[in-house]
PDB file of C-alpha atoms in Angstrom:
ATOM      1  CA  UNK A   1       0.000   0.000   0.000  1.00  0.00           C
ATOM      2  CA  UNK A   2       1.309   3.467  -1.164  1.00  0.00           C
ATOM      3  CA  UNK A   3       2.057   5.230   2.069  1.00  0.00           C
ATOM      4  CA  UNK A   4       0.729   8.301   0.957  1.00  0.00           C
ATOM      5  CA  UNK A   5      -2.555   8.811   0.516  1.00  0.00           C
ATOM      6  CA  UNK A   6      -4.357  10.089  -3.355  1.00  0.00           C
ATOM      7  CA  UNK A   7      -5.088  13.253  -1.638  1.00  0.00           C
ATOM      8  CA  UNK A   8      -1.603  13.751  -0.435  1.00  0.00           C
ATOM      9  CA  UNK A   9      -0.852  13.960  -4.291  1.00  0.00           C
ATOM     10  CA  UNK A  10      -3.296  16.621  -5.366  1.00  0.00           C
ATOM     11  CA  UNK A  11      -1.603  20.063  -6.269  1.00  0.00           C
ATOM     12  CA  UNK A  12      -1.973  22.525  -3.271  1.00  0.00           C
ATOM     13  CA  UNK A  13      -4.442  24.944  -5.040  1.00  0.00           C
ATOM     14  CA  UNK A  14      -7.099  22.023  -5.119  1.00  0.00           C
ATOM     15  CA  UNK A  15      -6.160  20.580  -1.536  1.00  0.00           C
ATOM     16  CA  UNK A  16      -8.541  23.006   0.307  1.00  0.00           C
ATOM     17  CA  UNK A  17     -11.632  21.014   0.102  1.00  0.00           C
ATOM     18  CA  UNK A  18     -13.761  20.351   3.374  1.00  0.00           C
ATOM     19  CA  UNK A  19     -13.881  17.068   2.937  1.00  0.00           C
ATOM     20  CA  UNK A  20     -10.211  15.502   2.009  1.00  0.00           C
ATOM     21  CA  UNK A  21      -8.375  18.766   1.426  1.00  0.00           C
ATOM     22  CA  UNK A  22      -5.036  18.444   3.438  1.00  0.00           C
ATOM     23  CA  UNK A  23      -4.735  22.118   3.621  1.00  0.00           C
ATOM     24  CA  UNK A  24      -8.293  23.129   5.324  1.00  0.00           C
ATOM     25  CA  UNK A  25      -7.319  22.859   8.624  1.00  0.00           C
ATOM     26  CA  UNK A  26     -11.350  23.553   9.553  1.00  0.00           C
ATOM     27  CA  UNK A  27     -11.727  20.271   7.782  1.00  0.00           C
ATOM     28  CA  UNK A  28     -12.021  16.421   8.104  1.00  0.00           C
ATOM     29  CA  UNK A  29      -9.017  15.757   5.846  1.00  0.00           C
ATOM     30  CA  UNK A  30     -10.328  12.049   4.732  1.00  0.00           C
ATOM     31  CA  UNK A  31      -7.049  10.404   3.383  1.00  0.00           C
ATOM     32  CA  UNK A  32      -7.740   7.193   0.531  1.00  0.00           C
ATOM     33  CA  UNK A  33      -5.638   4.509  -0.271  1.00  0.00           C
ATOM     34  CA  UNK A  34      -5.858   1.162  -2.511  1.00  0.00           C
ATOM     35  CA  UNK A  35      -5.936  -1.931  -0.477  1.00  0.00           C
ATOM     36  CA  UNK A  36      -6.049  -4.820  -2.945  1.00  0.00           C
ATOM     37  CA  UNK A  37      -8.673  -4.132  -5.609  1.00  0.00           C
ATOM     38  CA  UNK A  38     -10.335  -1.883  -3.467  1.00  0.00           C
ATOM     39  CA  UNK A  39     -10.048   1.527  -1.943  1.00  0.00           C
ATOM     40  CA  UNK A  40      -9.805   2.058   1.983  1.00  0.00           C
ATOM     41  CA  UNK A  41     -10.366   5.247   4.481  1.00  0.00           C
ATOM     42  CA  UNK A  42     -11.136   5.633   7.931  1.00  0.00           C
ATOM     43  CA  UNK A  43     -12.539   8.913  10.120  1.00  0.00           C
ATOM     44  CA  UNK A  44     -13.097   8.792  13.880  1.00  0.00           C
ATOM     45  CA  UNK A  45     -16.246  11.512  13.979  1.00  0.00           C
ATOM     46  CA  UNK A  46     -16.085  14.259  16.548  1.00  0.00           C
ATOM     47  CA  UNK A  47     -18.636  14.006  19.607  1.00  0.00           C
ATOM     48  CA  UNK A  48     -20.922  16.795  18.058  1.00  0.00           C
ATOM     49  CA  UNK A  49     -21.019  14.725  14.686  1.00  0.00           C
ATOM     50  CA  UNK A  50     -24.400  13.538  15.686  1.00  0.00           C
ATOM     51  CA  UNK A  51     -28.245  13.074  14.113  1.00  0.00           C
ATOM     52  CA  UNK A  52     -29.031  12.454  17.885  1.00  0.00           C
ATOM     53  CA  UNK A  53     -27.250  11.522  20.583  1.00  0.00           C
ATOM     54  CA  UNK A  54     -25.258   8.214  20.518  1.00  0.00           C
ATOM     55  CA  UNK A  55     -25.169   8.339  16.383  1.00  0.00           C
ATOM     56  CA  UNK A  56     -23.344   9.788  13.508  1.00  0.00           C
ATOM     57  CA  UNK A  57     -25.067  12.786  11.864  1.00  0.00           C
ATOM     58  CA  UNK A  58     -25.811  11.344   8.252  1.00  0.00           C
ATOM     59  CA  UNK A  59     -24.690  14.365   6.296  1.00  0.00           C
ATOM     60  CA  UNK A  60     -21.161  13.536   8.153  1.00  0.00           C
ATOM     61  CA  UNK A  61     -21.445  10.027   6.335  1.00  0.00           C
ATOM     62  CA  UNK A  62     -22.570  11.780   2.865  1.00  0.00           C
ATOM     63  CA  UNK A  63     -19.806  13.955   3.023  1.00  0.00           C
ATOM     64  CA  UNK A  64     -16.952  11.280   3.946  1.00  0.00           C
ATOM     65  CA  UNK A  65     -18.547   9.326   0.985  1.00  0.00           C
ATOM     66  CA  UNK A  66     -18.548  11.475  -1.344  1.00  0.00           C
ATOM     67  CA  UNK A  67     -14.917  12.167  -0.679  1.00  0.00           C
ATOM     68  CA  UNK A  68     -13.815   8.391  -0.461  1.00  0.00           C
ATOM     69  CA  UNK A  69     -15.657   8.657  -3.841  1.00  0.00           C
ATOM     70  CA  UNK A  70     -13.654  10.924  -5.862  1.00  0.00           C
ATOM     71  CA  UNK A  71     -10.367  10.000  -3.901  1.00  0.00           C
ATOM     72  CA  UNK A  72     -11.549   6.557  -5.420  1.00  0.00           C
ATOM     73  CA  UNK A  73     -12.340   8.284  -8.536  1.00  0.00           C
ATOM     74  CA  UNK A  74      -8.773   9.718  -8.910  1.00  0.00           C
ATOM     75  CA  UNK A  75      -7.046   6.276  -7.742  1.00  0.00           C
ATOM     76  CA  UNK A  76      -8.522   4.421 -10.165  1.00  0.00           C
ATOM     77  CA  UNK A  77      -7.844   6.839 -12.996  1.00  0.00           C
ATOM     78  CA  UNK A  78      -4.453   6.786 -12.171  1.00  0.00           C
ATOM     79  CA  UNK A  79      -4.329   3.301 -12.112  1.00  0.00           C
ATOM     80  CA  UNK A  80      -6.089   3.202 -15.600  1.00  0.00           C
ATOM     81  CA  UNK A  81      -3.611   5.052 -17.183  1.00  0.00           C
ATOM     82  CA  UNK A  82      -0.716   2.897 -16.004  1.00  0.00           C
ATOM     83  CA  UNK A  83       0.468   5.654 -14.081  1.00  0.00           C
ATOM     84  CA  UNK A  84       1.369   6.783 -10.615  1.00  0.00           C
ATOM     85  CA  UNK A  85      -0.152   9.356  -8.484  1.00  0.00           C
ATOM     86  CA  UNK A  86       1.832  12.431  -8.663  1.00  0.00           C
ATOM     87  CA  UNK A  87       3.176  12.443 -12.380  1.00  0.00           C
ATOM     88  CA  UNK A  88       1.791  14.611 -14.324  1.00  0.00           C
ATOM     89  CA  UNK A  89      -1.054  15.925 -15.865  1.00  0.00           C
ATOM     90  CA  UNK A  90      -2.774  15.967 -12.194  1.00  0.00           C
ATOM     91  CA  UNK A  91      -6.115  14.104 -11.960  1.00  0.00           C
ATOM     92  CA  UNK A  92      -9.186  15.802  -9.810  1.00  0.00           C
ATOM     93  CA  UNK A  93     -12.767  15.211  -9.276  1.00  0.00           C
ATOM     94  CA  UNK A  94     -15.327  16.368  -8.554  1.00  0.00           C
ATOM     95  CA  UNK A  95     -19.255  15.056  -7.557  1.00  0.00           C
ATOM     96  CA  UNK A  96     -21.349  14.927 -10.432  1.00  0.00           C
ATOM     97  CA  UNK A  97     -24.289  13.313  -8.374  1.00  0.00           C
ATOM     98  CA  UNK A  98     -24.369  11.058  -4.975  1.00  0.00           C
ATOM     99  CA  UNK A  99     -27.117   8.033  -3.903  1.00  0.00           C
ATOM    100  CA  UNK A 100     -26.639   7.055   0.140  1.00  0.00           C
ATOM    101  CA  UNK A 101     -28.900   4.335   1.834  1.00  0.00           C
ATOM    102  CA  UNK A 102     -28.694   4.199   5.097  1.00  0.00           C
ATOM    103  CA  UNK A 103     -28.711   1.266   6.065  1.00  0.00           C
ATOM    104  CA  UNK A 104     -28.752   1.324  10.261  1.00  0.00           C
ATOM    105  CA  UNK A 105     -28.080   4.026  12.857  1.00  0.00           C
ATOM    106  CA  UNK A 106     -24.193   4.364  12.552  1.00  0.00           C
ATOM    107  CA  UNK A 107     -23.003   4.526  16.549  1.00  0.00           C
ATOM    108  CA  UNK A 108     -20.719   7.504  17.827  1.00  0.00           C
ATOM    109  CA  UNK A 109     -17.494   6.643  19.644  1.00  0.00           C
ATOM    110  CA  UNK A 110     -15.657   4.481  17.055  1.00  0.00           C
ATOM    111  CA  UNK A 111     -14.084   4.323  13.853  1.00  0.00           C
ATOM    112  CA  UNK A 112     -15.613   4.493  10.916  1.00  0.00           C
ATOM    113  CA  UNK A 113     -14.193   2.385   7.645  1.00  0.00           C
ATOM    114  CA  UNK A 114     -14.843   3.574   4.345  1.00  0.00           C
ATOM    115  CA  UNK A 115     -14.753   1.321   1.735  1.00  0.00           C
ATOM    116  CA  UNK A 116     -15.068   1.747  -2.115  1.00  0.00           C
ATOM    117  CA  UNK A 117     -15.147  -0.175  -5.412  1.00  0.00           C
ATOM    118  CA  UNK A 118     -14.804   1.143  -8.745  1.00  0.00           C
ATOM    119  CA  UNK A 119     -17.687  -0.024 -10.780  1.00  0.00           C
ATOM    120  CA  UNK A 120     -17.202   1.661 -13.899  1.00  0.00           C
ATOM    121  CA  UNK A 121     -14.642   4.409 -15.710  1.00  0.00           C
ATOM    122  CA  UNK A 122     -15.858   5.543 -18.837  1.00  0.00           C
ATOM    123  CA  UNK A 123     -13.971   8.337 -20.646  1.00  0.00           C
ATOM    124  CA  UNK A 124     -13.642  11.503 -17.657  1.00  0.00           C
ATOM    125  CA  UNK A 125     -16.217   9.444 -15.782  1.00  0.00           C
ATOM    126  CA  UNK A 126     -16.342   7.335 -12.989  1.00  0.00           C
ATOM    127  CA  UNK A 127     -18.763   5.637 -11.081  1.00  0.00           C
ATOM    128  CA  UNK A 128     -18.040   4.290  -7.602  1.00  0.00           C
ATOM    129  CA  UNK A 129     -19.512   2.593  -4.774  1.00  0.00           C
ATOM    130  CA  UNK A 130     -18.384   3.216  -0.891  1.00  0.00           C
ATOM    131  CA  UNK A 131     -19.962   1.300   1.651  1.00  0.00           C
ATOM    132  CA  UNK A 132     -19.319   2.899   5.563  1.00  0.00           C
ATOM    133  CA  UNK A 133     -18.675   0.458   8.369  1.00  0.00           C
ATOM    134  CA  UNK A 134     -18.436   0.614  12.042  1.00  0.00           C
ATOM    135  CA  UNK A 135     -17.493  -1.573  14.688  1.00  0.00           C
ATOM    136  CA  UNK A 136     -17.194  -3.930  11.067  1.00  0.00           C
ATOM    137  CA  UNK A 137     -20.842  -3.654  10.019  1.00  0.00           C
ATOM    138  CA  UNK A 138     -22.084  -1.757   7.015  1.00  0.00           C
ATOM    139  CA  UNK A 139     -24.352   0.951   8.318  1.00  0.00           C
ATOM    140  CA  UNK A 140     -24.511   3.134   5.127  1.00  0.00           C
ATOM    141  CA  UNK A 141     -23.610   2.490   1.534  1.00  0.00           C
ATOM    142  CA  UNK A 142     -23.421   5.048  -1.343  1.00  0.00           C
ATOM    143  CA  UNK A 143     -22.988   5.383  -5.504  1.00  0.00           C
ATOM    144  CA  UNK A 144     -21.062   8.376  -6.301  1.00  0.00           C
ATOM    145  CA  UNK A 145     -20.540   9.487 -10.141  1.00  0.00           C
ATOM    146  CA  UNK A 146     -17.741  11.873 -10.607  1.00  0.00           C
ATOM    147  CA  UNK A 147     -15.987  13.549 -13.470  1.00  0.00           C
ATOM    148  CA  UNK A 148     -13.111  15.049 -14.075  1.00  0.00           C
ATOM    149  CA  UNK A 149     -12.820  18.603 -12.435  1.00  0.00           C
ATOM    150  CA  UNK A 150     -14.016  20.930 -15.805  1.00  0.00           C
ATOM    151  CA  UNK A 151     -11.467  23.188 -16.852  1.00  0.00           C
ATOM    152  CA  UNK A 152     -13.678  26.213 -16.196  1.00  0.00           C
ATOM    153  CA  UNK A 153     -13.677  25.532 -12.369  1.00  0.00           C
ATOM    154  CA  UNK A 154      -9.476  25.617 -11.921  1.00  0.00           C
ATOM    155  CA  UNK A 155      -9.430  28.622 -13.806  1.00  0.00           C
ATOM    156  CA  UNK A 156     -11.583  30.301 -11.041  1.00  0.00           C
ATOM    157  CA  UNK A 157      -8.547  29.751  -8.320  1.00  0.00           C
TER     158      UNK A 157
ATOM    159  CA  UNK B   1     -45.614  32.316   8.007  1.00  0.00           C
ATOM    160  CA  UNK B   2     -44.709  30.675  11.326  1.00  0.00           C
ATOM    161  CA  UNK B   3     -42.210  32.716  12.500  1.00  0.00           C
ATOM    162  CA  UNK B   4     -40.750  29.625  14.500  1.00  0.00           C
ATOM    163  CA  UNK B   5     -39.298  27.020  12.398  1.00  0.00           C
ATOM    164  CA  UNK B   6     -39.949  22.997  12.575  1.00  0.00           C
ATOM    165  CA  UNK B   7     -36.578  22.647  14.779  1.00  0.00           C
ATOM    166  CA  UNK B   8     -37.766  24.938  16.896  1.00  0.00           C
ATOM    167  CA  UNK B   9     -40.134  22.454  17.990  1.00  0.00           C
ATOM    168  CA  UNK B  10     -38.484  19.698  18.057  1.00  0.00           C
ATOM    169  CA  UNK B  11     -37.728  18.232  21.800  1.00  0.00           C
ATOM    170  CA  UNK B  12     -34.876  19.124  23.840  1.00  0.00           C
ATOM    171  CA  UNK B  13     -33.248  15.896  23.711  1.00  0.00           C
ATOM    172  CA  UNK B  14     -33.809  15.685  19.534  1.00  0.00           C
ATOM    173  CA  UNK B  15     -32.106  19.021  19.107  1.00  0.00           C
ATOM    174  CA  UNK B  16     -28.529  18.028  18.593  1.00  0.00           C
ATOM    175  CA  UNK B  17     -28.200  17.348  14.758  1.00  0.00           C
ATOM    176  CA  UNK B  18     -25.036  18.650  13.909  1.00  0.00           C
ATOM    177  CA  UNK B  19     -27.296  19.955  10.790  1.00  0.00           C
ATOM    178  CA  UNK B  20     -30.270  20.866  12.053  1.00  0.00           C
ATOM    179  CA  UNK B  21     -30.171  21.125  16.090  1.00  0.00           C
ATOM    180  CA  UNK B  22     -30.612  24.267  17.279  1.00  0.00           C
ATOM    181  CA  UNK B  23     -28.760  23.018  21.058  1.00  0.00           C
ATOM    182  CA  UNK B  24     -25.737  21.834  18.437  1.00  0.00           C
ATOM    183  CA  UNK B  25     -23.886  24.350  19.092  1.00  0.00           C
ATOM    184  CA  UNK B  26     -20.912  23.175  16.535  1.00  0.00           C
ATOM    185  CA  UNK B  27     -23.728  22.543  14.120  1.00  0.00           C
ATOM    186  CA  UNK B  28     -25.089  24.510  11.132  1.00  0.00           C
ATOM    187  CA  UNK B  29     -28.257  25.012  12.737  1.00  0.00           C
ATOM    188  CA  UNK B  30     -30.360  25.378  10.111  1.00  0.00           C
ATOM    189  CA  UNK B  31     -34.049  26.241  10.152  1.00  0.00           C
ATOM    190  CA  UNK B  32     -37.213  25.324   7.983  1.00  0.00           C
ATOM    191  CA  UNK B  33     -40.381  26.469   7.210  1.00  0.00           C
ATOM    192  CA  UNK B  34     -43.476  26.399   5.491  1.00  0.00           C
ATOM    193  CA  UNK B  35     -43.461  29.246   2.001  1.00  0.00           C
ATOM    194  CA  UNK B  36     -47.137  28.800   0.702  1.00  0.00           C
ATOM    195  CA  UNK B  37     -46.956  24.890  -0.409  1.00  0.00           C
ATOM    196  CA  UNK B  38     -43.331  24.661  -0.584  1.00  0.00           C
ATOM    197  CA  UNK B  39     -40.631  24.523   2.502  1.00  0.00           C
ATOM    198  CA  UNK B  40     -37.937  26.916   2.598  1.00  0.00           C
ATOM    199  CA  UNK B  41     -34.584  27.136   4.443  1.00  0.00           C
ATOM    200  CA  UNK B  42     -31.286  29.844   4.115  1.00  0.00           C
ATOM    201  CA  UNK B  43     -27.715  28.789   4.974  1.00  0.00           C
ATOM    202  CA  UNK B  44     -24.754  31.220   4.629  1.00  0.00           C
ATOM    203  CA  UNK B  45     -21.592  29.140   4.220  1.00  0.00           C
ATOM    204  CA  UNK B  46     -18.434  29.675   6.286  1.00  0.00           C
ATOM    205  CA  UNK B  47     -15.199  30.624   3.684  1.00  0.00           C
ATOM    206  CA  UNK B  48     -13.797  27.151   4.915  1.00  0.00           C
ATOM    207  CA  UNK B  49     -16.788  25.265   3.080  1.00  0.00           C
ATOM    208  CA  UNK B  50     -15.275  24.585   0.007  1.00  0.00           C
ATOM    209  CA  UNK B  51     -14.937  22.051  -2.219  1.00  0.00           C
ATOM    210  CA  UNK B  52     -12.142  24.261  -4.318  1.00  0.00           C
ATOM    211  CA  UNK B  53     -11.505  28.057  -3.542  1.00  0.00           C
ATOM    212  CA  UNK B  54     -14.795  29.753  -4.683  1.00  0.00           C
ATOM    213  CA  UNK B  55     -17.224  26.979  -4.219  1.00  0.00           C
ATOM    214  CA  UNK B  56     -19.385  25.268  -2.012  1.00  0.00           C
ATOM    215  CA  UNK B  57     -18.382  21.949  -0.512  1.00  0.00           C
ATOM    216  CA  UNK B  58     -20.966  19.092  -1.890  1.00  0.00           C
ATOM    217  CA  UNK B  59     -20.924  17.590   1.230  1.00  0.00           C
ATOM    218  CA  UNK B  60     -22.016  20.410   2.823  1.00  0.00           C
ATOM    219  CA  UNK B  61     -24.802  20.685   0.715  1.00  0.00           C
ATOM    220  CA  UNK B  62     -25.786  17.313   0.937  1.00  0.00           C
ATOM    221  CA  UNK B  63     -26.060  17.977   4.816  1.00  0.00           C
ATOM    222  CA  UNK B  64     -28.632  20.705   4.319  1.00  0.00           C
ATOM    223  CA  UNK B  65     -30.662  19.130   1.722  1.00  0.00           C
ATOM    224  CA  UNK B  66     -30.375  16.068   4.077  1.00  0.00           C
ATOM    225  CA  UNK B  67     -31.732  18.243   7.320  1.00  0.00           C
ATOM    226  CA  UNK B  68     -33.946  20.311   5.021  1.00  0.00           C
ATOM    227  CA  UNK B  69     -35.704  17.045   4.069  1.00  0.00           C
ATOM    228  CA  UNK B  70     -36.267  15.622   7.678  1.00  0.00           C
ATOM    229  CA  UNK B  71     -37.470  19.171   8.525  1.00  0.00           C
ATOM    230  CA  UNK B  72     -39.905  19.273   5.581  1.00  0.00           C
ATOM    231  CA  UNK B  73     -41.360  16.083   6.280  1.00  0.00           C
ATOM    232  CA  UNK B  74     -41.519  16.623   9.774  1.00  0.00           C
ATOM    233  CA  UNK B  75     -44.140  19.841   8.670  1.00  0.00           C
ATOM    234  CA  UNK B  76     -45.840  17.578   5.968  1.00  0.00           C
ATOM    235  CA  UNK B  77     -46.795  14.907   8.727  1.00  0.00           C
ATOM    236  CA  UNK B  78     -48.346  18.087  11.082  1.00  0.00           C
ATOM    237  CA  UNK B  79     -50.102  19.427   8.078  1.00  0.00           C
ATOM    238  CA  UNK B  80     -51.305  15.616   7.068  1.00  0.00           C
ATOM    239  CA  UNK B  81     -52.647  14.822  10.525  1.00  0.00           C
ATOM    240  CA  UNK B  82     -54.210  18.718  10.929  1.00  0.00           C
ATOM    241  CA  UNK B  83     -52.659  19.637  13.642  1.00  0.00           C
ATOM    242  CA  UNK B  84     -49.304  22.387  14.829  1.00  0.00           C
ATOM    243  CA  UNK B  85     -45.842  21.307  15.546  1.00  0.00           C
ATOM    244  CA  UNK B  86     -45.291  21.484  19.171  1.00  0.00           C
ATOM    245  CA  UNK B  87     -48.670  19.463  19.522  1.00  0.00           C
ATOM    246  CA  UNK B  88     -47.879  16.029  20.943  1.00  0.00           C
ATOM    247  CA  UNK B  89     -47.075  12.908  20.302  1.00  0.00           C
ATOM    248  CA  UNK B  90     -43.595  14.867  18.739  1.00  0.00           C
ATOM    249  CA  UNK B  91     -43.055  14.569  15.504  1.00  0.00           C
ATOM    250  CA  UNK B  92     -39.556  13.880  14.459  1.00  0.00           C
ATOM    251  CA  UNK B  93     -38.004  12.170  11.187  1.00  0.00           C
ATOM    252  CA  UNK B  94     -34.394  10.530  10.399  1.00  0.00           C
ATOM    253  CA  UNK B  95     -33.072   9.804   6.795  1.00  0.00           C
ATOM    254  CA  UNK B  96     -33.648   6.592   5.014  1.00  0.00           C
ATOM    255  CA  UNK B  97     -32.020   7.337   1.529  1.00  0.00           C
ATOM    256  CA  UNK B  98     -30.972  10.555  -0.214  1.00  0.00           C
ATOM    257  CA  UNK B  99     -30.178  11.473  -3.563  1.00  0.00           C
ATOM    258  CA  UNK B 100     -28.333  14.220  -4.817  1.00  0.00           C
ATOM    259  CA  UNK B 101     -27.544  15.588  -8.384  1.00  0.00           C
ATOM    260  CA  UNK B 102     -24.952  18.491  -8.673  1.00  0.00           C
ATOM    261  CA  UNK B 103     -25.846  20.401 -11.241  1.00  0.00           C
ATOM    262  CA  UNK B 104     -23.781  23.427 -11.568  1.00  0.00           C
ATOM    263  CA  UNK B 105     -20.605  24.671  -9.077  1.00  0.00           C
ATOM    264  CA  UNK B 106     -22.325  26.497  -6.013  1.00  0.00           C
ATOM    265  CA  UNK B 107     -20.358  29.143  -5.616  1.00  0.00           C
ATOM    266  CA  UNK B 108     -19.481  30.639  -1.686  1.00  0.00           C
ATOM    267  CA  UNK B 109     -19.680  33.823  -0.381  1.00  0.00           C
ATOM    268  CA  UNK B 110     -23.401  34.325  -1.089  1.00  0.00           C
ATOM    269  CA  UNK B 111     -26.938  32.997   1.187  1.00  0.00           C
ATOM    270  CA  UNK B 112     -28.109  29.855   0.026  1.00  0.00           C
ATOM    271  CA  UNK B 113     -31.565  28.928  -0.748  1.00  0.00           C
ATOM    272  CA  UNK B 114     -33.175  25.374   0.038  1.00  0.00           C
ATOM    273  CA  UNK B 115     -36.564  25.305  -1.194  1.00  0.00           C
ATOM    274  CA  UNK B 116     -38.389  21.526  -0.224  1.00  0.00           C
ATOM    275  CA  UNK B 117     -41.306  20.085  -2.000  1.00  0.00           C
ATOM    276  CA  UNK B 118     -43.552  17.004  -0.737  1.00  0.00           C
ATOM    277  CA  UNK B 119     -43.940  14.254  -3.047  1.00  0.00           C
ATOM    278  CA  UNK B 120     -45.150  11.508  -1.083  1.00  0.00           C
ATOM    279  CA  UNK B 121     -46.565  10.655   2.255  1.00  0.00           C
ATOM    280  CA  UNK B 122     -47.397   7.269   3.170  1.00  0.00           C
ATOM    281  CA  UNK B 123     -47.515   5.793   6.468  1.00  0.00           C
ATOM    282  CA  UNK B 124     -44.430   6.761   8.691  1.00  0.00           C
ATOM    283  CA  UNK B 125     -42.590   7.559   5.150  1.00  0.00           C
ATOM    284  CA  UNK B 126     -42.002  10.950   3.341  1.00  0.00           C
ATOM    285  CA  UNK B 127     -40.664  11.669   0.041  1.00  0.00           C
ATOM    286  CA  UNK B 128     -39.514  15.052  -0.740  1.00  0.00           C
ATOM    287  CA  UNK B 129     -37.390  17.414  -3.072  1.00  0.00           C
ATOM    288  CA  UNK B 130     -35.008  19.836  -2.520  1.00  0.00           C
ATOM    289  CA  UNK B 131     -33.502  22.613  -4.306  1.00  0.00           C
ATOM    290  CA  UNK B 132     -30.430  24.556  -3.243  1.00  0.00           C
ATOM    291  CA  UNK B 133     -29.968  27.816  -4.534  1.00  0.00           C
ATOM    292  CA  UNK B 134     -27.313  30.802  -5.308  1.00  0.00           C
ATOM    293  CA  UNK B 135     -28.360  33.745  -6.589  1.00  0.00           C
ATOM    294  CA  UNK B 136     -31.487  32.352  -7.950  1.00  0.00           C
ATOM    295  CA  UNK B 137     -29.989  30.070  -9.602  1.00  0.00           C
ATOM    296  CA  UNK B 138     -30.500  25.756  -9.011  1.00  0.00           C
ATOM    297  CA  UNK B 139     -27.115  24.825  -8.150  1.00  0.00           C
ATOM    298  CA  UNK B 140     -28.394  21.387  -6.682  1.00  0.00           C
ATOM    299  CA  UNK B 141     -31.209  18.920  -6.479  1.00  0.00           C
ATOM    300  CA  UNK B 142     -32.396  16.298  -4.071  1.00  0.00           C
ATOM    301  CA  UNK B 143     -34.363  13.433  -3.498  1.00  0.00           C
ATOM    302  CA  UNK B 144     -35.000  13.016   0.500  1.00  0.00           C
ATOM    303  CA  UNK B 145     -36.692   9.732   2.026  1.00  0.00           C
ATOM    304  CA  UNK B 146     -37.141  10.279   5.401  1.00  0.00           C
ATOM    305  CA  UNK B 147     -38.843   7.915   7.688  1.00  0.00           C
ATOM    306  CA  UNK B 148     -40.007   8.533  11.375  1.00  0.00           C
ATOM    307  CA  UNK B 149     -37.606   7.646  14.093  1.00  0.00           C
ATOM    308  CA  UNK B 150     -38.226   4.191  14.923  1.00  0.00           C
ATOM    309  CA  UNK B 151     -38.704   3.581  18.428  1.00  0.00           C
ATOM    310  CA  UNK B 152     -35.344   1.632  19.137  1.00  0.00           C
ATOM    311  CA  UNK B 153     -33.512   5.177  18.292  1.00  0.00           C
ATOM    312  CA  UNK B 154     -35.298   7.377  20.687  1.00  0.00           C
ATOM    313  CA  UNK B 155     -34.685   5.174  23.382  1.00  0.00           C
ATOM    314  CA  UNK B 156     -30.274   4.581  23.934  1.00  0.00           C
ATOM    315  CA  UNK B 157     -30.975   8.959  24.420  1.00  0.00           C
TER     316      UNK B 157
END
């Protein structure tokens, strides 16, 4: 396993997201790695993090998925070019559109395991699935379909 | 309009959502209420809510669709049964599934709009649709199934 992490690789100006950006320090900073033929992160939520008291607030668990997702996304493009992480042209996506079942309450006070499989990559899109464990059961699992950022977005920084 | 909104009303010990609950006090805090037939929220992102410098984080706006959906169907079930929130038994809903499409870059600095619509009540289950909005513009759509919180939650408060 690479010890670095896919978002450890993106270029500075897009490492500020919320979500996985190593550079928002307000943020949860999600870090994804390949573990065999799938992809692997893990979050510990905060104690406010909560829906109600005792479990994980679910827009928490749609935000770590959709980051797992396009972590995934970028992994796998990677990966599909025969390339490594890091060389160049850079590879960034972004959320095109997000489906999350939850599945059961997902209880406060452990880690949570992120876990995602790429089920398709066709052309600048990819499609994903990330299932969220704790305590080694599923509690939430989501689809996530994400392109490749559009050039009119980096051009905004 | 009713100048309190549907969290307002919800109890004490269901006020925590780190979207939603107004005693959160880490939380967004976000508030809905009844426009004419539709459900309407505002949320003012911080500058650290970004996906990439400029624009909203997704999973930030899946959170408030999320919350803005439980809230919404929390009013549709008063409205269904005639009677006002705050009436008893409480009234209070958790998320089953949710479905998100991004449609355009959200971009930060401005008020957001979430505007909810009820498609479907049946039994203990609400369907709704939400809208998020910058500058009157539909940055993002969602698909909300909320059901009531099953007995087995309320109770490990």
């Amino acid at each position: 396993m690479d010890t670095k992490s896919i978002q450890d690789y993106y270029p500075d100006e897009l490492s500020y997201c919320f979500g996985c950006g190593r550079l928002n320090e307000h943020g949860h900073q999600i870090k994804s790695y390949w573990d065999g033929n799938e992809t692997i992160a893990h979050f510990t939520p905060e104690s406010y993090h909560i829906a109600i008291p005792g479990f994980v607030y679910g827009g928490l668990i749609a935000s770590l998925i959709d980051c797992h997702g396009t972590g995934t996304s970028a992994l796998a493009s990677y990966k599909a070019e025969v390339r490594e992480p890091g060389t160049q042209p850079s590879i960034r996506f972004v959320t095109a559109s997000i489906q999350i079942d939850f599945l059961r309450p997902t209880p406060l006070g452990v880690e949570l395991e992120l876990r995602g499989k790429v089920i398709e990559i066709k052309g600048r899109k990819v499609i994903s699935e990330i299932s969220v464990s704790a305590n080694k059961e599923i509690c939430a699992r989501g689809k996530v379909i994400a392109v490749q950022m559009p050039e009119n977005m980096s051009k905004n920084i």
